[in-house]
Amino acid sequence: MSLTFTTAQTDEDLRQILSLQAQNLKTNLSEEAKQQQGFVTVQHTWEQLSLMHRLTPQIVAKDNGLVVGYALSMMPEMGELIPDLQPMFALLEQIPWQGTPLSRHRYYVMGQVCVGASHRGMGVFDGLYQQHREVYSPNFDVLVTEISKSNTRSQRAHERVGFRTIFEHEDHVDTWNVVAWGY
């Protein structure tokens, strides 16, 4: 195994992210797999992922050149560029973190994190977030994301890295924990 953490460099890296995402979509997994292994909720299009990558380089884990994990990031401006994200970003702007609304902090959003089944339990999840901290902490104070309350594996993994729940809400898709990790 030759595991490295870096930013996606090529269109092929982005295609591999989309492939890994499709394999782990909530709609493509059994109830047992969702409970035991976790899942991702949103399926990005090529256009959305390309735009996200242009605004914020995406962090990946590679094993012998193949993407085996990813941690997608989004700037708050994505809410203006992708209409489906507007409600989430509007909500995030108002949520307090350390006593003041997130809008007053230098924050960015974790769009999705996923580790391929063959590499789970090998430190990939933690490595992706450590790479995020290394790349983004000079320019940001806090990283924020939403986790489905039913995705207990993801919630535990985020807490292990250092995320803390700062808000809970429900929308037409699910009930969510909003979690934050300060740098």
mmCIF file of C-alpha atoms in Angstrom:
data_model
loop_
_atom_site.group_PDB
_atom_site.id
_atom_site.type_symbol
_atom_site.label_atom_id
_atom_site.label_comp_id
_atom_site.label_asym_id
_atom_site.label_seq_id
_atom_site.Cartn_x
_atom_site.Cartn_y
_atom_site.Cartn_z
ATOM 1 C CA MET A 1 0.000 0.000 0.000
ATOM 2 C CA SER A 2 1.313 3.426 -0.996
ATOM 3 C CA LEU A 3 -1.115 5.895 0.590
ATOM 4 C CA THR A 4 -0.763 9.636 -0.067
ATOM 5 C CA PHE A 5 -2.944 12.630 0.787
ATOM 6 C CA THR A 6 -3.005 15.474 -1.698
ATOM 7 C CA THR A 7 -5.280 17.662 -3.787
ATOM 8 C CA ALA A 8 -6.969 16.302 -6.887
ATOM 9 C CA GLN A 9 -4.748 17.139 -9.853
ATOM 10 C CA THR A 10 -6.484 15.831 -12.967
ATOM 11 C CA ASP A 11 -9.877 15.265 -14.536
ATOM 12 C CA GLU A 12 -9.283 11.559 -13.938
ATOM 13 C CA ASP A 13 -8.995 12.252 -10.191
ATOM 14 C CA LEU A 14 -12.381 13.994 -10.335
ATOM 15 C CA ARG A 15 -13.900 11.090 -12.294
ATOM 16 C CA GLN A 16 -12.611 8.679 -9.646
ATOM 17 C CA ILE A 17 -14.232 10.833 -6.941
ATOM 18 C CA LEU A 18 -17.575 10.587 -8.758
ATOM 19 C CA SER A 19 -17.178 6.822 -9.133
ATOM 20 C CA LEU A 20 -16.420 6.347 -5.436
ATOM 21 C CA GLN A 21 -19.350 8.612 -4.604
ATOM 22 C CA ALA A 22 -21.754 6.523 -6.717
ATOM 23 C CA GLN A 23 -20.599 3.328 -4.971
ATOM 24 C CA ASN A 24 -21.438 4.824 -1.573
ATOM 25 C CA LEU A 25 -24.683 6.682 -2.271
ATOM 26 C CA LYS A 26 -27.418 6.091 0.277
ATOM 27 C CA THR A 27 -29.804 5.107 -2.522
ATOM 28 C CA ASN A 28 -27.400 2.421 -3.784
ATOM 29 C CA LEU A 29 -26.795 0.655 -0.455
ATOM 30 C CA SER A 30 -28.726 -1.870 1.615
ATOM 31 C CA GLU A 31 -30.045 -0.860 5.034
ATOM 32 C CA GLU A 32 -27.423 -3.090 6.632
ATOM 33 C CA ALA A 33 -24.580 -1.490 4.650
ATOM 34 C CA LYS A 34 -25.805 2.014 5.522
ATOM 35 C CA GLN A 35 -25.893 1.169 9.238
ATOM 36 C CA GLN A 36 -22.549 -0.614 9.319
ATOM 37 C CA GLN A 37 -20.497 1.356 6.792
ATOM 38 C CA GLY A 38 -22.132 4.773 6.522
ATOM 39 C CA PHE A 39 -23.138 6.469 3.288
ATOM 40 C CA VAL A 40 -23.105 9.676 1.278
ATOM 41 C CA THR A 41 -26.348 11.503 0.537
ATOM 42 C CA VAL A 42 -25.665 13.829 -2.396
ATOM 43 C CA GLN A 43 -24.614 12.847 -5.905
ATOM 44 C CA HIS A 44 -22.673 15.646 -7.576
ATOM 45 C CA THR A 45 -22.645 16.222 -11.301
ATOM 46 C CA TRP A 46 -19.409 16.596 -13.247
ATOM 47 C CA GLU A 47 -20.195 20.301 -13.641
ATOM 48 C CA GLN A 48 -20.765 20.823 -9.910
ATOM 49 C CA LEU A 49 -17.630 18.942 -8.890
ATOM 50 C CA SER A 50 -15.532 20.769 -11.494
ATOM 51 C CA LEU A 51 -16.817 24.119 -10.226
ATOM 52 C CA MET A 52 -16.162 23.160 -6.613
ATOM 53 C CA HIS A 53 -12.631 22.101 -7.561
ATOM 54 C CA ARG A 54 -11.923 25.361 -9.391
ATOM 55 C CA LEU A 55 -12.950 27.362 -6.318
ATOM 56 C CA THR A 56 -11.357 25.072 -3.730
ATOM 57 C CA PRO A 57 -8.926 22.265 -4.559
ATOM 58 C CA GLN A 58 -10.415 18.961 -3.425
ATOM 59 C CA ILE A 59 -8.532 16.736 -0.984
ATOM 60 C CA VAL A 60 -8.051 13.082 -1.931
ATOM 61 C CA ALA A 61 -6.372 9.974 -0.588
ATOM 62 C CA LYS A 62 -4.595 7.906 -3.227
ATOM 63 C CA ASP A 63 -3.227 4.406 -3.123
ATOM 64 C CA ASN A 64 -0.858 3.644 -5.996
ATOM 65 C CA GLY A 65 -2.377 6.495 -7.994
ATOM 66 C CA LEU A 66 -6.043 5.550 -7.464
ATOM 67 C CA VAL A 67 -8.439 7.728 -5.448
ATOM 68 C CA VAL A 68 -9.526 5.670 -2.419
ATOM 69 C CA GLY A 69 -11.007 8.522 -0.390
ATOM 70 C CA TYR A 70 -12.012 12.140 -0.751
ATOM 71 C CA ALA A 71 -13.091 15.118 1.331
ATOM 72 C CA LEU A 72 -14.896 17.679 -0.822
ATOM 73 C CA SER A 73 -14.900 21.309 0.251
ATOM 74 C CA MET A 74 -17.087 24.241 -0.704
ATOM 75 C CA MET A 75 -16.776 27.950 -0.206
ATOM 76 C CA PRO A 76 -19.866 29.839 1.004
ATOM 77 C CA GLU A 77 -20.096 31.368 -2.504
ATOM 78 C CA MET A 78 -21.256 27.956 -3.765
ATOM 79 C CA GLY A 79 -24.665 28.826 -2.334
ATOM 80 C CA GLU A 80 -24.951 31.527 -4.968
ATOM 81 C CA LEU A 81 -23.702 29.317 -7.801
ATOM 82 C CA ILE A 82 -25.714 26.158 -7.102
ATOM 83 C CA PRO A 83 -29.348 27.025 -6.281
ATOM 84 C CA ASP A 84 -29.984 23.742 -4.417
ATOM 85 C CA LEU A 85 -27.347 24.772 -1.874
ATOM 86 C CA GLN A 86 -28.784 28.219 -1.116
ATOM 87 C CA PRO A 87 -30.956 27.117 1.837
ATOM 88 C CA MET A 88 -28.087 25.278 3.519
ATOM 89 C CA PHE A 89 -25.689 28.197 3.208
ATOM 90 C CA ALA A 90 -28.334 30.692 4.357
ATOM 91 C CA LEU A 91 -28.856 28.575 7.466
ATOM 92 C CA LEU A 92 -25.134 28.174 8.130
ATOM 93 C CA GLU A 93 -24.580 31.930 8.013
ATOM 94 C CA GLN A 94 -26.847 32.333 11.066
ATOM 95 C CA ILE A 95 -25.661 29.431 13.226
ATOM 96 C CA PRO A 96 -23.516 30.582 16.144
ATOM 97 C CA TRP A 97 -20.005 29.282 16.620
ATOM 98 C CA GLN A 98 -18.040 30.450 19.649
ATOM 99 C CA GLY A 99 -20.757 32.981 20.401
ATOM 100 C CA THR A 100 -21.009 34.705 17.017
ATOM 101 C CA PRO A 101 -22.687 33.747 13.715
ATOM 102 C CA LEU A 102 -20.583 31.690 11.314
ATOM 103 C CA SER A 103 -20.893 34.547 8.812
ATOM 104 C CA ARG A 104 -18.457 36.506 11.005
ATOM 105 C CA HIS A 105 -15.847 33.763 10.850
ATOM 106 C CA ARG A 106 -13.562 32.607 8.067
ATOM 107 C CA TYR A 107 -15.315 29.320 7.392
ATOM 108 C CA TYR A 108 -15.729 26.793 4.636
ATOM 109 C CA VAL A 109 -17.932 23.747 4.267
ATOM 110 C CA MET A 110 -17.128 20.064 3.961
ATOM 111 C CA GLY A 111 -19.310 19.033 1.053
ATOM 112 C CA GLN A 112 -18.832 15.313 1.556
ATOM 113 C CA VAL A 113 -16.270 12.832 2.828
ATOM 114 C CA CYS A 114 -15.990 9.222 1.720
ATOM 115 C CA VAL A 115 -13.502 6.376 2.097
ATOM 116 C CA GLY A 116 -13.661 3.373 -0.204
ATOM 117 C CA ALA A 117 -14.654 0.075 1.411
ATOM 118 C CA SER A 118 -11.217 -1.454 0.771
ATOM 119 C CA HIS A 119 -9.479 1.288 2.786
ATOM 120 C CA ARG A 120 -11.781 1.761 5.786
ATOM 121 C CA GLY A 121 -10.200 1.393 9.194
ATOM 122 C CA MET A 122 -6.747 2.333 7.853
ATOM 123 C CA GLY A 123 -6.612 5.969 8.968
ATOM 124 C CA VAL A 124 -7.758 7.403 5.631
ATOM 125 C CA PHE A 125 -10.616 9.431 7.142
ATOM 126 C CA ASP A 126 -8.333 11.067 9.702
ATOM 127 C CA GLY A 127 -5.641 11.604 7.064
ATOM 128 C CA LEU A 128 -8.070 13.418 4.773
ATOM 129 C CA TYR A 129 -9.001 15.819 7.554
ATOM 130 C CA GLN A 130 -5.380 16.347 8.593
ATOM 131 C CA GLN A 131 -4.629 17.266 4.980
ATOM 132 C CA HIS A 132 -7.546 19.709 5.090
ATOM 133 C CA ARG A 133 -6.113 21.325 8.189
ATOM 134 C CA GLU A 134 -2.670 21.588 6.586
ATOM 135 C CA VAL A 135 -3.982 23.087 3.338
ATOM 136 C CA TYR A 136 -6.764 25.340 4.630
ATOM 137 C CA SER A 137 -5.972 26.429 8.208
ATOM 138 C CA PRO A 138 -3.868 29.426 7.105
ATOM 139 C CA ASN A 139 -6.977 30.952 5.489
ATOM 140 C CA PHE A 140 -9.866 29.641 7.598
ATOM 141 C CA ASP A 141 -10.897 29.499 11.258
ATOM 142 C CA VAL A 142 -13.431 26.709 11.094
ATOM 143 C CA LEU A 143 -14.655 23.851 8.918
ATOM 144 C CA VAL A 144 -18.396 23.097 9.027
ATOM 145 C CA THR A 145 -20.480 20.226 7.684
ATOM 146 C CA GLU A 146 -23.850 18.535 8.046
ATOM 147 C CA ILE A 147 -24.197 14.860 8.955
ATOM 148 C CA SER A 148 -27.398 12.856 8.665
ATOM 149 C CA LYS A 149 -28.495 11.911 12.187
ATOM 150 C CA SER A 150 -29.000 8.370 10.902
ATOM 151 C CA ASN A 151 -25.335 8.168 9.796
ATOM 152 C CA THR A 152 -23.937 7.282 13.201
ATOM 153 C CA ARG A 153 -20.665 5.932 11.777
ATOM 154 C CA SER A 154 -19.918 9.307 10.188
ATOM 155 C CA GLN A 155 -20.920 11.208 13.330
ATOM 156 C CA ARG A 156 -18.534 9.119 15.459
ATOM 157 C CA ALA A 157 -15.695 9.502 12.957
ATOM 158 C CA HIS A 158 -16.131 13.290 12.812
ATOM 159 C CA GLU A 159 -16.178 13.513 16.611
ATOM 160 C CA ARG A 160 -12.975 11.456 16.768
ATOM 161 C CA VAL A 161 -11.220 14.009 14.523
ATOM 162 C CA GLY A 162 -12.440 16.913 16.668
ATOM 163 C CA PHE A 163 -15.780 18.063 15.230
ATOM 164 C CA ARG A 164 -18.514 19.083 17.674
ATOM 165 C CA THR A 165 -22.259 19.399 17.031
ATOM 166 C CA ILE A 166 -23.302 23.058 17.062
ATOM 167 C CA PHE A 167 -26.840 22.817 15.652
ATOM 168 C CA GLU A 168 -29.528 20.340 14.594
ATOM 169 C CA HIS A 169 -32.219 20.853 11.966
ATOM 170 C CA GLU A 170 -34.615 18.995 9.698
ATOM 171 C CA ASP A 171 -35.335 19.595 6.019
ATOM 172 C CA HIS A 172 -37.213 17.777 3.247
ATOM 173 C CA VAL A 173 -34.355 15.248 2.945
ATOM 174 C CA ASP A 174 -33.342 14.303 6.496
ATOM 175 C CA THR A 175 -32.584 15.403 10.053
ATOM 176 C CA TRP A 176 -29.071 16.844 10.250
ATOM 177 C CA ASN A 177 -26.387 17.579 12.813
ATOM 178 C CA VAL A 178 -24.338 20.637 11.893
ATOM 179 C CA VAL A 179 -20.812 20.041 13.173
ATOM 180 C CA ALA A 180 -17.788 22.343 13.332
ATOM 181 C CA TRP A 181 -14.034 21.845 13.722
ATOM 182 C CA GLY A 182 -12.023 24.905 14.699
ATOM 183 C CA TYR A 183 -8.457 25.365 13.492
#
